[in-house]
Coordinates of C-alpha atoms in Angstrom, one line a residue:
Chain A
M199 CA -11.6 -36.0 -26.4
D200 CA -8.8 -35.2 -23.9
N201 CA -6.5 -37.5 -25.7
T202 CA -6.2 -35.2 -28.6
K203 CA -5.6 -32.0 -26.6
K204 CA -2.7 -30.0 -28.0
I205 CA -1.1 -27.2 -26.0
L206 CA 1.2 -24.5 -27.3
I207 CA 3.6 -22.8 -24.9
I208 CA 5.3 -19.8 -26.4
G209 CA 8.5 -19.0 -24.5
I210 CA 9.4 -22.6 -23.5
S211 CA 13.0 -21.8 -22.5
G212 CA 11.8 -19.8 -19.6
G213 CA 11.8 -21.4 -16.2
L214 CA 8.2 -20.9 -15.5
A215 CA 7.2 -22.3 -18.9
Q216 CA 9.2 -25.4 -18.2
I217 CA 7.6 -26.0 -14.8
L218 CA 4.2 -25.5 -16.5
A219 CA 5.1 -28.1 -19.2
K220 CA 6.1 -30.6 -16.5
L221 CA 2.9 -30.0 -14.6
I222 CA 0.8 -30.6 -17.7
S223 CA 2.8 -33.6 -18.6
Q224 CA 2.5 -35.2 -15.2
N225 CA -1.3 -34.6 -15.0
H226 CA -2.0 -35.3 -18.7
P227 CA 0.6 -37.6 -20.2
E228 CA -1.8 -38.1 -23.1
W229 CA -1.8 -34.4 -24.1
K230 CA 0.7 -33.1 -26.7
I231 CA 2.7 -30.1 -25.7
I232 CA 4.6 -28.0 -28.3
G233 CA 7.0 -25.5 -26.8
V234 CA 8.5 -22.7 -28.9
D235 CA 11.1 -20.1 -28.2
S236 CA 13.4 -17.8 -30.1
R237 CA 16.1 -18.6 -27.6
R238 CA 18.0 -22.0 -27.3
V239 CA 15.9 -24.9 -26.4
N240 CA 18.6 -27.5 -25.8
K241 CA 18.4 -26.9 -22.1
V242 CA 14.7 -27.5 -21.9
E243 CA 14.0 -30.6 -19.8
A244 CA 13.0 -33.5 -22.0
L245 CA 9.5 -34.8 -21.4
D246 CA 7.8 -37.6 -23.3
N247 CA 5.0 -35.5 -24.6
L248 CA 6.9 -32.2 -25.1
S249 CA 8.4 -31.1 -28.4
A250 CA 10.6 -28.0 -27.8
I251 CA 11.3 -26.1 -31.0
R252 CA 13.6 -23.1 -31.5
M253 CA 12.1 -20.7 -34.0
R254 CA 12.2 -17.0 -34.9
Y255 CA 9.1 -15.2 -33.8
S256 CA 7.8 -14.3 -37.1
R257 CA 4.3 -14.2 -38.6
G258 CA 5.2 -16.9 -41.1
N259 CA 6.7 -19.3 -38.6
F260 CA 3.7 -18.9 -36.2
E261 CA 1.2 -19.4 -39.1
A262 CA 2.9 -22.6 -40.2
L263 CA 2.9 -23.8 -36.6
F264 CA -0.8 -23.1 -36.0
R265 CA -1.6 -24.7 -39.4
E266 CA 0.3 -27.8 -38.6
H267 CA -1.2 -28.3 -35.1
Q268 CA -4.7 -27.7 -34.2
F269 CA -4.0 -26.2 -30.7
D270 CA -6.7 -26.3 -28.1
T271 CA -4.8 -24.1 -25.7
V272 CA -2.2 -21.4 -26.2
Y273 CA 0.0 -20.1 -23.5
H274 CA 1.7 -16.8 -24.3
L275 CA 4.5 -16.5 -21.8
A276 CA 7.0 -14.9 -24.2
R277 CA 6.8 -11.2 -23.2
V278 CA 10.2 -9.7 -23.8
S279 CA 11.2 -8.3 -20.4
H280 CA 12.2 -4.7 -20.2
I281 CA 15.2 -5.9 -18.1
T282 CA 16.8 -7.8 -20.9
Q283 CA 19.3 -6.5 -23.4
F284 CA 16.5 -5.1 -25.4
Y285 CA 15.2 -2.9 -22.7
K286 CA 16.6 0.2 -24.1
D287 CA 15.1 -0.4 -27.5
L288 CA 11.5 0.4 -27.0
T289 CA 10.7 0.1 -30.7
K290 CA 12.0 -3.5 -30.7
R291 CA 10.0 -4.3 -27.6
L292 CA 6.9 -2.7 -29.0
E293 CA 7.3 -4.8 -32.1
L294 CA 7.8 -8.1 -30.2
N295 CA 5.4 -7.5 -27.3
V296 CA 2.6 -5.6 -28.9
M297 CA 2.6 -6.4 -32.6
G298 CA 3.7 -10.0 -31.9
T299 CA 1.0 -10.6 -29.4
N300 CA -1.6 -9.2 -31.7
R301 CA -0.5 -11.6 -34.4
I302 CA -0.6 -14.6 -32.1
L303 CA -4.1 -13.6 -30.9
D304 CA -5.3 -13.3 -34.4
L305 CA -3.9 -16.7 -35.3
C306 CA -5.7 -18.2 -32.3
L307 CA -8.9 -16.9 -33.6
R308 CA -8.3 -18.0 -37.1
F309 CA -7.3 -21.5 -36.1
N310 CA -10.1 -22.1 -33.6
V311 CA -8.0 -22.3 -30.5
K312 CA -10.3 -22.9 -27.5
K313 CA -8.4 -21.0 -24.9
V314 CA -5.6 -18.4 -24.8
I315 CA -3.8 -17.7 -21.6
V316 CA -1.6 -14.6 -21.5
L317 CA 1.0 -13.8 -18.9
S318 CA 1.1 -10.1 -18.2
T319 CA 2.5 -8.5 -15.0
F320 CA 1.4 -6.5 -12.0
H321 CA 3.9 -3.9 -13.2
V322 CA 1.2 -2.5 -15.5
Y323 CA -0.4 -0.7 -12.5
G324 CA 2.8 1.2 -11.8
A325 CA 4.6 1.9 -8.5
Y326 CA 3.2 5.1 -7.0
S327 CA 3.2 6.6 -3.5
D328 CA -0.6 7.2 -3.8
N329 CA -1.4 3.6 -4.9
S330 CA -4.4 2.3 -3.1
I331 CA -3.8 -1.0 -1.4
F332 CA -4.8 -4.1 -3.2
L333 CA -5.5 -2.8 -6.6
T334 CA -8.3 -4.7 -8.3
E335 CA -8.2 -5.8 -12.0
D336 CA -10.1 -2.7 -13.0
A337 CA -7.6 -0.2 -11.6
P338 CA -6.1 2.1 -14.1
L339 CA -2.9 0.9 -15.7
R340 CA -0.6 3.8 -14.8
A341 CA 2.8 2.3 -15.3
S342 CA 3.6 4.3 -18.5
L343 CA 2.5 7.6 -17.1
N344 CA 5.8 8.5 -15.5
Y345 CA 7.9 6.1 -17.6
P346 CA 7.0 5.9 -21.3
E347 CA 9.5 3.1 -21.7
L348 CA 7.0 0.8 -20.0
R349 CA 4.5 1.5 -22.8
D350 CA 5.0 -2.0 -24.3
V351 CA 4.1 -3.7 -21.1
V352 CA 0.9 -1.7 -20.7
E353 CA 0.0 -1.8 -24.3
M354 CA 0.4 -5.5 -24.5
D355 CA -1.9 -6.0 -21.6
Q356 CA -4.4 -3.5 -23.1
I357 CA -4.3 -5.0 -26.5
C358 CA -5.1 -8.5 -25.0
S359 CA -7.9 -7.1 -22.8
T360 CA -9.6 -5.4 -25.8
W361 CA -9.2 -8.4 -28.0
M362 CA -10.4 -10.7 -25.2
W363 CA -13.7 -8.8 -24.7
K364 CA -14.2 -8.3 -28.4
H365 CA -14.0 -12.1 -29.1
Q366 CA -15.4 -13.4 -25.8
N367 CA -18.1 -15.3 -27.6
S368 CA -15.7 -17.1 -30.0
I369 CA -12.7 -17.9 -27.7
N370 CA -12.0 -18.2 -24.0
S371 CA -9.1 -15.9 -22.9
V372 CA -7.4 -15.3 -19.6
I373 CA -5.0 -12.6 -18.8
L374 CA -2.9 -13.1 -15.7
R375 CA -1.2 -10.3 -13.8
P376 CA 1.0 -11.9 -11.3
C377 CA 2.9 -10.2 -8.5
N378 CA 6.6 -10.9 -8.2
I379 CA 7.3 -14.5 -9.2
V380 CA 10.3 -15.9 -7.5
G381 CA 12.0 -19.3 -7.4
T382 CA 15.3 -21.0 -8.2
Q383 CA 14.3 -22.1 -11.7
I384 CA 13.3 -18.7 -13.1
S385 CA 16.0 -16.1 -13.5
N386 CA 13.9 -13.0 -13.4
T387 CA 15.1 -9.7 -12.0
M388 CA 13.4 -10.0 -8.7
T389 CA 14.8 -13.5 -8.0
Q390 CA 18.3 -12.3 -9.0
Y391 CA 17.8 -9.2 -6.8
L392 CA 16.8 -11.2 -3.7
Q393 CA 19.7 -13.7 -4.2
S394 CA 22.3 -11.0 -4.7
R395 CA 24.6 -10.3 -1.8
F396 CA 24.7 -6.7 -2.9
A397 CA 21.0 -6.1 -3.2
I398 CA 20.1 -2.5 -2.3
K399 CA 18.1 -2.3 0.9
P400 CA 16.2 1.0 1.0
I401 CA 16.6 2.9 4.2
D402 CA 14.4 5.8 3.2
F403 CA 11.5 3.8 2.0
N404 CA 9.8 0.7 3.2
P405 CA 7.9 -0.8 0.2
I406 CA 5.7 -3.8 0.8
F407 CA 5.9 -6.7 -1.7
Q408 CA 3.9 -9.7 -2.7
F409 CA 5.8 -12.8 -3.8
I410 CA 4.5 -16.0 -5.4
H411 CA 6.5 -19.1 -5.7
E412 CA 7.2 -20.2 -9.3
F413 CA 5.5 -23.6 -8.7
D414 CA 2.3 -21.9 -7.4
M415 CA 2.3 -19.6 -10.4
A416 CA 2.8 -22.5 -12.8
K417 CA -0.1 -24.2 -11.1
V418 CA -2.3 -21.2 -11.6
L419 CA -1.3 -21.2 -15.3
Y420 CA -2.2 -24.9 -15.5
R421 CA -5.5 -24.6 -13.7
S422 CA -6.4 -21.6 -15.9
I423 CA -7.2 -24.1 -18.7
D424 CA -10.3 -25.5 -17.1
E425 CA -11.0 -23.4 -14.1
L426 CA -10.7 -19.7 -15.1
P427 CA -13.4 -18.2 -17.3
T428 CA -12.6 -15.4 -19.7
G429 CA -11.3 -12.4 -17.8
I430 CA -8.3 -10.6 -16.2
Y431 CA -7.0 -12.0 -13.0
N432 CA -4.4 -10.6 -10.5
V433 CA -2.3 -13.4 -9.1
A434 CA -0.9 -12.9 -5.6
P435 CA -1.0 -14.7 -2.3
D436 CA -2.9 -13.2 0.7
D437 CA 0.4 -12.5 2.4
F438 CA 2.7 -9.6 1.9
I439 CA 6.0 -8.5 3.4
S440 CA 8.3 -5.5 3.6
L441 CA 11.3 -5.6 1.3
G442 CA 13.7 -5.4 4.3
E443 CA 12.1 -8.5 5.9
A444 CA 12.2 -10.3 2.5
L445 CA 15.9 -9.7 2.2
N446 CA 16.4 -11.0 5.8
L447 CA 14.5 -14.2 4.9
T448 CA 16.6 -14.8 1.8
G449 CA 19.7 -14.7 4.0
H450 CA 21.2 -11.7 2.3
K451 CA 20.5 -8.7 4.5
G452 CA 21.1 -6.3 1.6
V453 CA 23.2 -3.2 1.5
P454 CA 21.5 -0.3 3.2
F455 CA 21.2 2.5 0.8
P456 CA 19.0 5.6 0.3
V457 CA 17.0 4.9 -2.8
T458 CA 16.5 8.6 -3.2
M459 CA 20.2 8.7 -4.2
A460 CA 19.8 5.8 -6.6
S461 CA 18.6 7.9 -9.4
L462 CA 21.6 10.1 -9.1
F463 CA 24.0 7.1 -9.1
N464 CA 22.1 5.7 -12.1
K465 CA 22.8 8.9 -14.0
V466 CA 26.5 8.3 -13.3
L467 CA 26.3 4.7 -14.3
K468 CA 24.7 5.7 -17.6
F469 CA 28.2 6.7 -18.8
S470 CA 29.4 3.2 -18.3
N471 CA 26.2 1.7 -19.7
L472 CA 25.6 -0.1 -16.4
D473 CA 22.5 1.8 -15.5
I474 CA 19.3 0.1 -14.7
P475 CA 15.9 1.3 -16.0
E476 CA 14.8 4.3 -13.9
Y477 CA 11.3 3.0 -13.3
L478 CA 12.7 -0.1 -11.5
I479 CA 13.9 2.3 -8.8
D480 CA 10.3 3.4 -8.1
Y481 CA 9.4 -0.3 -7.3
L482 CA 12.0 -0.1 -4.5
K483 CA 10.2 3.0 -3.1
F484 CA 6.5 2.5 -3.4
S485 CA 4.2 -0.5 -2.9
C486 CA 2.1 -1.9 -5.7
L487 CA -0.1 -4.5 -4.0
I488 CA -2.8 -6.4 -6.0
D489 CA -6.1 -7.8 -5.0
N490 CA -6.5 -11.6 -5.4
R491 CA -10.2 -12.0 -4.6
L492 CA -11.3 -12.6 -8.2
L493 CA -8.8 -15.4 -8.6
K494 CA -9.7 -17.0 -5.3
K495 CA -13.3 -17.0 -6.3
H496 CA -12.5 -19.5 -9.0
L497 CA -9.4 -21.3 -7.6
G498 CA -10.3 -21.3 -4.0
D499 CA -8.6 -19.7 -1.0
D500 CA -5.8 -22.2 -0.9
F501 CA -4.7 -22.0 -4.5
N502 CA -1.1 -21.4 -3.4
R503 CA 1.0 -24.0 -1.6
F504 CA 3.9 -21.9 -0.4
K505 CA 3.6 -19.3 2.3
I506 CA 5.6 -16.1 1.6
D507 CA 8.3 -16.9 4.2
E508 CA 8.7 -20.4 2.7
T509 CA 8.9 -18.9 -0.8
L510 CA 11.7 -16.6 0.2
K511 CA 13.6 -19.0 2.4
L512 CA 13.7 -21.4 -0.6
L513 CA 15.8 -18.8 -2.5
K514 CA 18.6 -19.5 0.0
Y515 CA 19.4 -22.8 -1.6
Chain B
M44 CA 7.6 23.7 48.1
D45 CA 7.0 26.2 45.3
L46 CA 10.5 25.7 44.0
K47 CA 10.0 21.9 44.1
Y48 CA 6.8 22.4 42.1
I49 CA 8.5 24.6 39.5
L50 CA 11.4 22.1 39.2
D51 CA 8.9 19.3 38.8
Q52 CA 7.2 21.2 36.0
I53 CA 10.4 21.6 34.0
D54 CA 11.7 18.1 34.7
P55 CA 11.3 16.1 31.5
R56 CA 11.4 12.8 33.4
L57 CA 8.2 10.9 33.8
S58 CA 6.8 10.2 37.2
D59 CA 6.8 6.6 38.5
K60 CA 3.1 6.5 37.9
D61 CA 3.5 7.5 34.3
L62 CA 6.3 5.0 33.7
K63 CA 4.1 2.3 35.2
Q64 CA 1.2 3.2 33.0
K65 CA 3.5 3.4 30.0
Q66 CA 4.7 -0.2 30.7
K67 CA 1.1 -1.4 31.0
V68 CA 0.1 0.3 27.7
I69 CA 3.0 -1.3 25.9
A70 CA 2.2 -4.7 27.3
S71 CA -1.4 -4.3 26.3
L72 CA -0.4 -3.1 22.8
R73 CA 1.9 -6.1 22.4
K74 CA -0.9 -8.4 23.3
K75 CA -3.5 -6.7 21.1
Y76 CA -1.3 -6.4 18.0
A77 CA 0.6 -9.6 18.3
D78 CA -0.9 -11.0 15.1
Y79 CA -1.7 -7.7 13.4
K80 CA 0.0 -7.0 10.1
D81 CA -0.9 -4.3 7.6
P82 CA 0.1 -3.6 4.0
W83 CA 1.9 -0.4 5.0
G84 CA 4.5 -2.0 7.2
F85 CA 3.0 -1.4 10.7
D86 CA 5.9 -1.8 13.1
L87 CA 5.1 -2.3 16.8
D88 CA 8.7 -1.9 17.9
L89 CA 8.7 1.6 16.3
I90 CA 5.5 2.5 18.0
E91 CA 7.0 1.5 21.3
Q92 CA 10.0 3.7 20.6
L93 CA 7.9 6.6 19.6
L94 CA 5.7 6.3 22.7
T95 CA 8.8 6.3 24.8
I96 CA 10.2 9.4 23.1
A97 CA 6.8 11.2 22.9
L98 CA 5.4 10.5 26.3
P99 CA 7.5 13.1 28.1
L100 CA 6.3 15.7 25.6
Y101 CA 2.7 14.6 26.0
R102 CA 2.8 14.5 29.8
K103 CA 5.4 17.2 30.7
Y104 CA 5.7 19.6 27.8
F105 CA 2.1 19.9 26.5
K106 CA 0.6 18.6 29.7
V107 CA -2.2 17.0 27.8
R108 CA -5.6 16.5 29.6
V109 CA -8.2 14.2 28.1
F110 CA -11.9 14.5 28.8
G111 CA -14.7 12.2 27.9
L112 CA -12.8 8.9 28.2
E113 CA -16.0 7.2 29.2
N114 CA -17.3 7.8 25.6
V115 CA -14.8 5.4 24.2
K116 CA -16.0 1.8 24.0
D117 CA -14.1 -1.3 22.7
T118 CA -15.1 -0.8 19.1
P119 CA -13.5 0.7 15.9
Y120 CA -14.1 4.4 15.5
I121 CA -13.6 7.2 13.0
L122 CA -12.1 10.0 15.2
C123 CA -13.2 13.2 13.6
S124 CA -11.3 16.2 15.0
N125 CA -10.8 19.9 14.5
H126 CA -7.3 20.7 13.1
T127 CA -5.2 23.2 15.0
G128 CA -1.6 24.4 14.8
Q129 CA 0.7 24.9 11.8
I130 CA 2.1 21.4 12.1
P131 CA -0.3 18.5 12.8
I132 CA 1.0 18.0 16.4
D133 CA -2.7 17.7 17.4
G134 CA -3.0 14.5 15.5
F135 CA 0.2 13.1 17.1
L136 CA -1.1 14.0 20.6
L137 CA -4.5 12.5 19.9
T138 CA -2.8 9.2 18.8
I139 CA -0.8 9.1 22.0
A140 CA -3.9 9.9 24.1
M141 CA -5.8 7.0 22.5
A142 CA -3.1 4.6 23.6
Y143 CA -1.8 6.1 26.8
E144 CA -5.1 7.0 28.4
F145 CA -6.5 3.5 27.9
P146 CA -3.9 1.3 29.6
N147 CA -6.2 -1.8 29.6
N148 CA -7.4 -1.4 26.0
P149 CA -5.0 1.0 24.1
R150 CA -5.3 1.4 20.4
V151 CA -3.0 2.7 17.7
I152 CA -5.0 5.3 15.8
H153 CA -4.3 5.3 12.1
G154 CA -3.9 8.9 10.9
M155 CA -4.3 10.0 7.4
V156 CA -1.3 11.5 5.6
E157 CA -1.2 13.8 2.6
R158 CA -0.1 12.5 -0.7
F159 CA 3.1 14.5 -0.7
L160 CA 4.2 13.0 2.6
A161 CA 3.5 9.4 1.5
G162 CA 6.1 9.8 -1.2
F163 CA 8.7 11.6 1.0
P164 CA 11.9 9.8 1.8
F165 CA 12.2 8.6 5.4
L166 CA 9.1 10.5 6.6
G167 CA 6.6 8.6 4.4
S168 CA 8.1 5.3 5.6
L169 CA 8.2 6.4 9.2
A170 CA 4.5 7.5 9.0
A171 CA 3.5 4.2 7.4
R172 CA 5.4 2.1 10.0
S173 CA 3.8 4.0 12.8
G174 CA 0.3 3.3 11.4
S175 CA -0.4 6.5 9.4
I176 CA -1.6 5.9 5.9
L177 CA -2.5 7.7 2.8
G178 CA -5.9 9.2 3.2
D179 CA -7.5 7.0 0.5
R180 CA -11.0 5.5 0.8
E181 CA -9.9 2.0 0.1
N182 CA -7.1 2.2 2.7
C183 CA -9.6 3.5 5.4
K184 CA -12.1 0.8 4.5
W185 CA -9.4 -1.9 4.8
L186 CA -8.4 -0.7 8.3
L187 CA -11.9 -0.3 9.6
E188 CA -12.9 -3.7 8.4
K189 CA -9.9 -5.1 10.3
G190 CA -11.3 -3.5 13.5
E191 CA -8.9 -0.6 13.5
S192 CA -9.7 3.0 14.3
I193 CA -8.7 5.9 12.1
S194 CA -8.5 9.6 12.7
V195 CA -9.6 12.2 10.2
F196 CA -9.3 16.0 10.1
P197 CA -12.0 16.9 7.6
E198 CA -10.9 20.6 7.6
G199 CA -7.9 19.4 5.7
V200 CA -5.0 21.8 5.2
R201 CA -7.4 24.8 5.6
G202 CA -7.4 23.8 9.3
I203 CA -3.7 24.2 9.8
S204 CA -3.1 27.3 7.7
K205 CA -5.4 29.6 9.6
S206 CA -4.4 33.1 10.5
T207 CA -4.5 34.3 14.2
P208 CA -8.1 35.8 14.1
D209 CA -9.4 32.4 12.8
Y210 CA -7.9 30.3 15.7
Y211 CA -10.5 27.7 16.8
K212 CA -12.9 28.7 14.0
L213 CA -13.9 25.5 12.3
Q214 CA -13.4 25.3 8.6
T215 CA -16.1 23.5 6.5
F216 CA -15.7 19.8 6.8
S217 CA -15.3 17.6 3.7
N218 CA -17.8 14.8 3.2
G219 CA -15.6 11.8 2.5
F220 CA -15.2 10.5 6.0
F221 CA -19.0 10.4 6.5
R222 CA -19.4 8.2 3.4
I223 CA -16.7 5.9 4.7
A224 CA -18.5 5.7 8.1
L225 CA -21.7 4.8 6.3
Q226 CA -20.1 2.2 4.1
T227 CA -18.3 0.5 7.0
K228 CA -21.0 1.3 9.6
T229 CA -18.4 2.8 11.9
P230 CA -19.4 5.2 14.6
I231 CA -17.9 8.7 14.5
L232 CA -16.2 10.0 17.6
P233 CA -16.1 13.8 17.6
I234 CA -12.9 15.2 19.0
S235 CA -12.1 18.8 20.0
I236 CA -8.5 19.8 20.6
I237 CA -7.7 23.0 22.4
G238 CA -4.2 24.4 22.8
A239 CA -2.4 23.4 19.6
E240 CA -3.2 26.7 17.7
E241 CA -0.8 28.6 19.9
M242 CA 2.2 26.2 19.5
F243 CA 3.3 28.0 16.3
P244 CA 1.9 31.5 16.2
F245 CA 1.0 32.3 12.6
V246 CA 3.1 34.8 10.8
Y247 CA 2.7 34.2 7.1
H248 CA 1.3 31.6 4.7
A249 CA 4.0 31.1 2.0
K250 CA 1.6 29.9 -0.6
P251 CA 3.9 30.4 -3.6
L252 CA 6.7 28.5 -1.9
A253 CA 4.3 25.7 -1.0
K254 CA 3.2 25.4 -4.6
A255 CA 6.8 25.4 -5.8
L256 CA 7.6 22.6 -3.3
G257 CA 4.5 20.7 -4.2
I258 CA 3.1 20.7 -0.7
P259 CA -0.5 21.6 0.2
A260 CA 0.3 24.5 2.7
L261 CA 3.3 26.2 4.2
P262 CA 2.3 28.4 7.1
L263 CA 5.3 30.1 8.6
S264 CA 5.9 30.8 12.2
A265 CA 8.6 32.8 14.1
N266 CA 9.5 29.7 16.2
L267 CA 10.9 26.4 15.0
I268 CA 10.1 24.5 18.2
P269 CA 6.5 24.4 19.3
L270 CA 5.7 26.6 22.3
P271 CA 4.6 24.6 25.4
S272 CA 0.9 25.4 25.1
P273 CA -1.1 23.1 27.3
V274 CA -3.4 20.9 25.3
D275 CA -6.9 19.6 26.2
I276 CA -8.6 16.9 24.2
Y277 CA -12.3 16.5 24.5
I278 CA -13.9 13.2 23.3
G279 CA -17.5 13.7 22.5
K280 CA -20.3 11.1 22.5
P281 CA -20.2 8.9 19.5
Y282 CA -22.3 10.2 16.6
Q283 CA -24.9 7.5 15.7
L284 CA -25.1 7.0 12.0
P285 CA -28.5 7.3 10.4
K286 CA -29.9 3.9 9.5
D287 CA -31.9 5.1 6.5
L288 CA -28.9 6.6 4.7
S289 CA -26.9 4.5 2.2
F290 CA -23.4 5.4 1.4
E291 CA -24.0 4.8 -2.3
T292 CA -27.2 6.8 -2.8
A293 CA -26.9 9.5 -0.1
T294 CA -26.7 12.9 -1.7
N295 CA -24.2 15.5 -0.5
E296 CA -27.1 17.6 0.9
E297 CA -28.2 14.6 3.0
I298 CA -24.7 14.0 4.3
R299 CA -24.1 17.7 5.0
K300 CA -27.0 17.7 7.5
H301 CA -25.2 15.1 9.6
I302 CA -21.8 16.7 9.2
Y303 CA -23.3 19.9 10.4
K304 CA -24.4 18.1 13.6
I305 CA -20.9 16.7 14.1
E306 CA -19.4 20.1 13.5
K307 CA -21.8 21.6 16.1
Q308 CA -20.8 18.9 18.6
I309 CA -17.1 19.7 18.1
K310 CA -17.7 23.4 18.3
A311 CA -19.6 23.0 21.6
N312 CA -16.7 21.2 23.1
I313 CA -14.2 23.8 21.7
N314 CA -16.2 26.5 23.5
I315 CA -16.2 24.5 26.8
G316 CA -12.4 23.9 26.3
L317 CA -11.7 27.6 25.6
K318 CA -13.5 28.7 28.8
S319 CA -11.6 26.3 31.0
R320 CA -8.2 26.3 29.3
R321 CA -5.0 26.7 31.2
K322 CA -2.6 29.5 30.9
W323 CA 0.7 29.0 29.0
M324 CA 3.4 27.0 30.6
G325 CA 1.7 26.8 33.9
L326 CA 4.9 27.1 35.7
L327 CA 4.0 29.7 38.3
P328 CA 2.9 28.3 41.6
S329 CA -0.1 30.6 41.6
M330 CA -1.4 28.6 38.6
K331 CA -0.9 25.3 40.2
T332 CA -4.5 24.8 41.0
K333 CA -5.4 25.3 37.4
I334 CA -3.0 22.7 36.2
E335 CA -4.7 19.9 38.1
N336 CA -4.4 17.2 35.7
K337 CA -6.9 14.4 35.7
H338 CA -4.0 12.0 36.2
G339 CA -2.1 13.9 38.8

């Protein structure tokens, strides 16, 4: 039965998706992996059982893909980040993240996919000074309260949750809300920030962060196929660290700066189009820590291999 | 001799005995918290620095006396205290007392801060690193389950924005802390603090300004620096939690009965404290006998 298993990874050009593909390939060389992305796929590492396809994310293209391959598992790792060039265009992000996700989920149902695994983010909870520690999966998603530009992130998560419970008897679905994923293969904002010599080190706030190594995250994604039942799971290690200490571990001590002034500077930068999304500043002020008990219940206490200090030290190289 | 006594009273330097005790407290704290880490950024180095700065204020300026040390055992507590003074210096002194007065087993008491402070630049971070956290039920639960003790002032801001005629009059306690105690099965230590009301004599409560600034209260005083009012801290006997009450099903009325008993215990110690309180400053030699501190 396993011989015929077909896996779809949406967003294969991403570093995390490639680690995942490699992990699946190593453990199940008999499975067939189809990776799609709207970005270039020529840099995707070649694997015997992986076909990387570049395609425009459109309803027609996805429908043709689902019709051609009877996928057993679909990984949706293609959330358009609010940090990318699109971040200012909320309408475009809503179209891709919310409407696009909705279409993919419907196709999964129509073509009898057995399991859907969606990568969301801990950002959905929002960074607030009154955040309780270790937010559980049922905590309110407050990210878009202060910053409407985060609407797509929250709505994508919510649309998946609603869909998941509605169709729980027909299809297994897992939504993962990981903490900051860092590693040398993924080029997300947090990794770039930690590797930057000019990273802002807040002197007026001391936020606490959780970091998971990209390999551990890929392993959670991989194990989700068989070991996580339908549900929403926060993904974070037990350990946490202050941002100041994290910067010290990566070898770049950071540039001490009052984050309170950052908003002001950002307004000036707006004129040169170099500004960063305002809500990111809040993540440098306030902690948003997530609870991992539900995930550990299924994957065990030692689901992650890298300790937080190892994860950060590895960014040095 | 009297001059020497007066000079000693205004000398901010700690005595050799105090310095020795401070060193012992710091060594014990280092041992106790060697592996402790909390999600708010607890920083033992900062606590050591704060203790070094604050101890002269505690010993020489506010001349704090602590009674009822024998009521404290080696177990986590919820310290439940009356709130006095316009700025919560009472909480600060209580925290020092729970470390300094127990050199063999000091503890860092985790105070609760208001929401507005948690989001304040510098101050929010300083509070978190020194062990004070946002007064949230989950936060308290986490600390108590880790074997830490917390302090609560269930009068809330009503306790620190009292006008002069209401000094030392307890305001109605909120229920939240008792539910946390029931949930975590943590005994409650009733604390009565005398002396802090007079540090900032009340002039006016600038409610509209407080509202505009988004802070819960803004009582104004004529002085910017606290007056050197001597402070007495009374630690009552731990309040034993009822075994038949569940934190989930207990009604507010059932909880109020117990809170009333705790309030009564705190009030009784306030009355004892008010009768035996020391005069302000205590510099005059004629008052020397009244300033006999438990610790010399």
